[in-house]
Short mmCIF file of C-alpha atoms and ligand atoms in Angstrom, two decimals:
data_model
loop_
_atom_site.label_atom_id
_atom_site.label_comp_id
_atom_site.label_asym_id
_atom_site.label_seq_id
_atom_site.Cartn_x
_atom_site.Cartn_y
_atom_site.Cartn_z
CA MET A 1 -2.95 -21.97 7.53
CA ALA A 2 -2.89 -18.32 6.57
CA LYS A 3 -1.01 -16.03 8.93
CA SER A 4 -3.16 -13.36 10.45
CA ILE A 5 -2.26 -9.74 11.10
CA LEU A 6 -4.10 -7.14 13.11
CA ILE A 7 -3.48 -3.61 11.84
CA VAL A 8 -4.18 -0.83 14.35
CA GLU A 9 -3.83 2.45 12.47
CA ASP A 10 -6.02 5.56 12.47
CA GLU A 11 -4.84 7.05 9.15
CA VAL A 12 -7.31 5.57 6.73
CA GLY A 13 -5.01 5.77 3.69
CA LEU A 14 -2.18 3.96 5.41
CA ARG A 15 -4.55 1.45 7.01
CA ASN A 16 -6.09 0.49 3.69
CA GLY A 17 -2.78 0.56 1.87
CA LEU A 18 -1.21 -1.81 4.39
CA SER A 19 -4.28 -4.00 4.31
CA ASP A 20 -4.19 -4.31 0.51
CA SER A 21 -0.46 -4.95 0.35
CA LEU A 22 -0.47 -7.55 3.09
CA GLU A 23 -3.56 -9.30 1.76
CA ALA A 24 -1.77 -9.55 -1.58
CA GLU A 25 1.00 -11.39 0.28
CA GLY A 26 -1.51 -13.92 1.57
CA PHE A 27 -2.06 -12.62 5.07
CA GLU A 28 -5.47 -12.54 6.70
CA ILE A 29 -6.08 -8.98 7.79
CA THR A 30 -8.17 -7.51 10.59
CA LEU A 31 -8.39 -3.73 10.96
CA ALA A 32 -8.83 -1.45 13.95
CA GLU A 33 -8.90 2.32 13.75
CA ASN A 34 -8.12 3.28 17.33
CA GLY A 35 -6.21 1.94 20.30
CA ALA A 36 -9.17 0.86 22.40
CA GLU A 37 -10.66 -1.09 19.50
CA GLY A 38 -7.29 -2.69 18.72
CA LEU A 39 -6.84 -3.78 22.33
CA GLU A 40 -10.33 -5.28 22.46
CA ILE A 41 -9.80 -7.24 19.24
CA ALA A 42 -6.32 -8.41 20.28
CA ARG A 43 -7.72 -9.68 23.58
CA ASN A 44 -10.33 -11.81 21.90
CA THR A 45 -8.59 -13.15 18.81
CA GLU A 46 -5.19 -14.68 18.39
CA PHE A 47 -3.06 -13.18 15.62
CA SER A 48 0.28 -14.13 14.14
CA LEU A 49 1.35 -10.49 14.48
CA ILE A 50 0.09 -7.00 15.38
CA LEU A 51 1.05 -3.85 13.49
CA LEU A 52 0.51 -1.07 15.98
CA ASP A 53 0.63 2.64 15.27
CA VAL A 54 1.90 4.77 18.16
CA MET A 55 -0.24 7.91 17.82
CA LEU A 56 -3.82 6.66 18.00
CA PRO A 57 -7.10 8.07 19.24
CA GLU A 58 -8.74 6.55 22.33
CA MET A 59 -5.56 4.85 23.52
CA ASP A 60 -2.02 5.22 22.21
CA GLY A 61 -0.11 2.26 20.82
CA VAL A 62 2.48 2.20 23.59
CA THR A 63 -0.27 1.75 26.17
CA VAL A 64 -1.96 -0.95 24.09
CA ALA A 65 1.31 -2.92 23.86
CA LYS A 66 1.97 -2.50 27.57
CA ILE A 67 -1.49 -3.76 28.56
CA LEU A 68 -1.26 -6.75 26.21
CA ARG A 69 2.10 -7.76 27.69
CA GLU A 70 0.80 -7.30 31.20
CA GLU A 71 -2.00 -9.66 30.31
CA ASN A 72 0.58 -12.13 29.08
CA CYS A 73 -0.28 -11.78 25.40
CA TYR A 74 2.97 -12.52 23.60
CA THR A 75 1.86 -11.96 20.01
CA PRO A 76 4.72 -10.25 18.15
CA ILE A 77 4.16 -6.51 17.87
CA ILE A 78 5.76 -4.17 15.31
CA MET A 79 5.26 -0.51 16.20
CA LEU A 80 4.71 2.09 13.47
CA THR A 81 6.13 5.47 14.46
CA ALA A 82 6.37 8.86 12.84
CA LYS A 83 9.85 10.26 12.32
CA SER A 84 9.13 13.22 14.58
CA GLN A 85 8.37 10.96 17.49
CA LEU A 86 11.94 10.51 18.49
CA ASP A 87 11.33 8.73 21.74
CA ASP A 88 8.94 6.24 20.24
CA LYS A 89 11.52 3.65 19.42
CA VAL A 90 12.68 3.45 22.98
CA THR A 91 9.23 3.75 24.49
CA GLY A 92 7.75 1.29 22.06
CA LEU A 93 10.30 -1.39 22.66
CA ARG A 94 10.16 -0.86 26.37
CA SER A 95 6.40 -1.28 26.33
CA GLY A 96 6.81 -4.76 24.92
CA ALA A 97 6.93 -4.23 21.17
CA ASP A 98 9.33 -6.56 19.34
CA ASP A 99 10.35 -4.20 16.57
CA TYR A 100 9.44 -0.83 15.09
CA MET A 101 9.25 0.86 11.70
CA THR A 102 9.59 4.60 11.09
CA LYS A 103 7.04 6.15 8.69
CA PRO A 104 7.25 6.44 5.80
CA PHE A 105 8.60 2.94 5.48
CA ASP A 106 9.57 0.64 2.68
CA MET A 107 7.06 -2.16 2.13
CA GLU A 108 9.75 -4.72 1.34
CA GLU A 109 11.47 -3.97 4.62
CA LEU A 110 8.23 -4.18 6.55
CA LEU A 111 7.48 -7.56 4.96
CA ALA A 112 10.94 -8.84 5.89
CA ARG A 113 10.49 -7.74 9.49
CA ILE A 114 7.00 -9.22 9.66
CA ASP A 115 8.46 -12.56 8.53
CA VAL A 116 11.16 -12.49 11.19
CA GLN A 117 8.73 -11.66 13.97
CA ILE A 118 6.12 -14.19 12.94
CA ARG A 119 8.78 -16.92 12.85
CA ARG A 120 10.03 -15.96 16.31
CA GLY A 121 6.51 -15.79 17.64
CA GLU A 122 5.69 -19.25 16.34
CA ALA A 123 8.88 -20.71 17.76
CA ALA A 124 8.14 -19.22 21.17
CA LYS A 125 4.55 -20.45 21.08
CA LYS A 126 5.58 -23.94 20.08
CA ALA A 127 8.04 -23.99 22.93
CA GLN A 128 5.27 -23.09 25.35
CA LYS A 129 3.00 -25.83 24.16
CA VAL A 130 5.44 -28.69 24.12
CA VAL A 131 5.05 -30.83 27.19
CA SER A 132 7.52 -33.62 26.80
CA LYS A 133 7.41 -36.49 29.18
CA LYS A 134 11.18 -36.60 29.16
CA SER A 135 11.31 -32.99 30.11
CA GLU A 136 11.69 -32.18 33.77
CA LEU A 137 10.68 -28.66 33.02
CA THR A 138 7.53 -27.24 31.46
CA VAL A 139 7.30 -23.54 30.74
CA ASP A 140 3.97 -21.80 30.35
CA LEU A 141 4.72 -18.16 29.63
CA LYS A 142 1.10 -17.31 28.84
CA ARG A 143 -0.01 -18.21 32.31
CA GLY A 144 3.32 -17.27 33.85
CA PHE A 145 4.53 -20.38 35.57
CA VAL A 146 6.90 -23.28 35.24
CA VAL A 147 6.45 -26.88 36.32
CA VAL A 148 9.64 -28.43 37.65
CA LYS A 149 9.42 -32.16 38.21
CA GLY A 150 5.69 -31.89 38.75
CA GLU A 151 5.88 -28.86 41.03
CA GLU A 152 4.26 -25.65 39.84
CA ARG A 153 6.16 -22.42 40.42
CA GLN A 154 4.92 -18.94 39.68
CA LEU A 155 7.17 -16.67 37.60
CA TYR A 156 7.73 -12.98 38.25
CA ASP A 157 7.20 -10.50 35.41
CA GLN A 158 10.89 -10.09 34.74
CA GLU A 159 11.38 -13.83 34.67
CA ILE A 160 8.59 -14.14 32.13
CA ARG A 161 10.16 -11.43 29.99
CA LEU A 162 13.59 -13.03 30.35
CA LEU A 163 12.31 -16.47 29.32
CA ASP A 164 10.23 -14.98 26.53
CA PHE A 165 13.32 -13.27 25.14
CA PHE A 166 15.35 -16.46 25.55
CA TYR A 167 12.77 -18.45 23.59
CA LYS A 168 12.76 -15.88 20.82
CA HIS A 169 16.53 -16.12 20.57
CA GLU A 170 17.07 -19.77 21.33
CA GLY A 171 20.58 -20.92 20.59
CA GLU A 172 21.95 -17.41 20.16
CA ILE A 173 24.60 -16.00 22.43
CA LEU A 174 23.03 -13.04 24.20
CA ASP A 175 25.21 -10.55 26.01
CA ARG A 176 24.16 -8.87 29.25
CA GLU A 177 23.53 -5.54 27.52
CA GLN A 178 21.01 -7.15 25.17
CA LEU A 179 19.23 -8.80 28.06
CA LEU A 180 19.18 -5.55 30.02
CA GLU A 181 17.70 -3.72 27.09
CA ALA A 182 15.08 -6.38 26.39
CA VAL A 183 13.98 -7.12 29.92
CA TRP A 184 14.78 -4.11 32.04
CA SER A 185 14.42 -1.40 29.36
CA TYR A 186 16.85 1.41 28.78
CA ASN A 187 15.70 3.48 31.72
CA GLY A 188 16.99 3.50 35.26
CA ASP A 189 20.39 2.16 36.00
CA PRO A 190 20.25 -1.55 36.50
CA SER A 191 23.78 -2.80 35.99
CA THR A 192 24.75 -5.91 34.12
CA ARG A 193 25.11 -7.44 37.57
CA THR A 194 21.29 -7.29 37.74
CA VAL A 195 21.18 -9.69 34.83
CA ASP A 196 23.43 -12.18 36.59
CA VAL A 197 21.45 -11.99 39.82
CA HIS A 198 18.12 -12.57 38.07
CA ILE A 199 19.50 -15.36 35.94
CA ALA A 200 20.84 -17.06 39.03
CA ARG A 201 17.37 -16.84 40.62
CA LEU A 202 15.68 -18.03 37.48
CA ARG A 203 18.02 -21.00 37.33
CA GLN A 204 17.09 -21.91 40.89
CA LYS A 205 13.43 -21.64 40.05
CA ILE A 206 13.60 -23.83 36.97
CA GLY A 207 15.93 -26.31 38.61
CA ASP A 208 18.77 -25.54 36.21
CA VAL A 209 21.60 -25.62 38.70
CA GLY A 210 24.78 -27.49 39.32
CA ASP A 211 27.47 -28.45 36.91
CA ALA A 212 25.19 -29.67 34.21
CA ALA A 213 22.94 -26.69 33.48
CA LYS A 214 20.70 -27.75 30.65
CA TYR A 215 18.76 -24.69 29.68
CA ILE A 216 20.61 -21.48 30.51
CA HIS A 217 24.27 -21.76 29.61
CA THR A 218 26.88 -19.26 30.67
CA ILE A 219 29.17 -18.37 27.80
CA ARG A 220 32.32 -17.10 29.45
CA GLY A 221 33.22 -13.54 28.55
CA LYS A 222 30.15 -13.25 26.35
CA GLY A 223 26.85 -13.80 28.07
CA TYR A 224 24.20 -16.48 28.00
CA LYS A 225 22.75 -19.00 25.64
CA PHE A 226 19.37 -20.67 26.05
CA THR A 227 18.36 -24.17 25.09
CA ALA A 228 14.61 -24.77 25.37
CA PRO A 229 13.50 -27.71 27.46
CA1 CA B 1 -1.58 7.66 13.90
#
């Protein structure tokens, strides 16, 4: 099945250029020329990935990404930012974007990043859909809850973001700084201790406690590693 990409970009030349180049790579392309339109389309259609410009009429890209994440849409988002918009990288990633590209960008590099994000998105989605009978834990990030031995438990936003990040990096050792950056953003001053506290709570919630933790593994001196249920 062809991978689908939503391009939200108000500069007509760039929008059409991206559309042509990505279509030539075999992607199915949908176009939106402002933030409000992009949000509406993203709400109603599932895409493999969203390319989202930051400076957009109607609604800026950062807001679009934020709303989509708040509505538990976990489609991978790559932000497109102008070089002058220095804070965009930070703001964009904090709003829920997975990656960013600074304009003008190299098409080959964009394609490589699109590939990475689509693969991660698919892995995360698959993980959400799998309901194994053997598994004592079912995770539904879209609806924001887990089922532990038949009992449904609601997840908090940070727990959803934490699990989402874990799924996208399954099997990788993630240090506390990375988790802080991904889940709590750069701002404020949550310490790495925050990470430990939240992970301890999350473990309680998903029943991953005791000597034989199955999903969230502590890697001494390094951080955490996640194994999907
Ligand atoms: Ca723009």
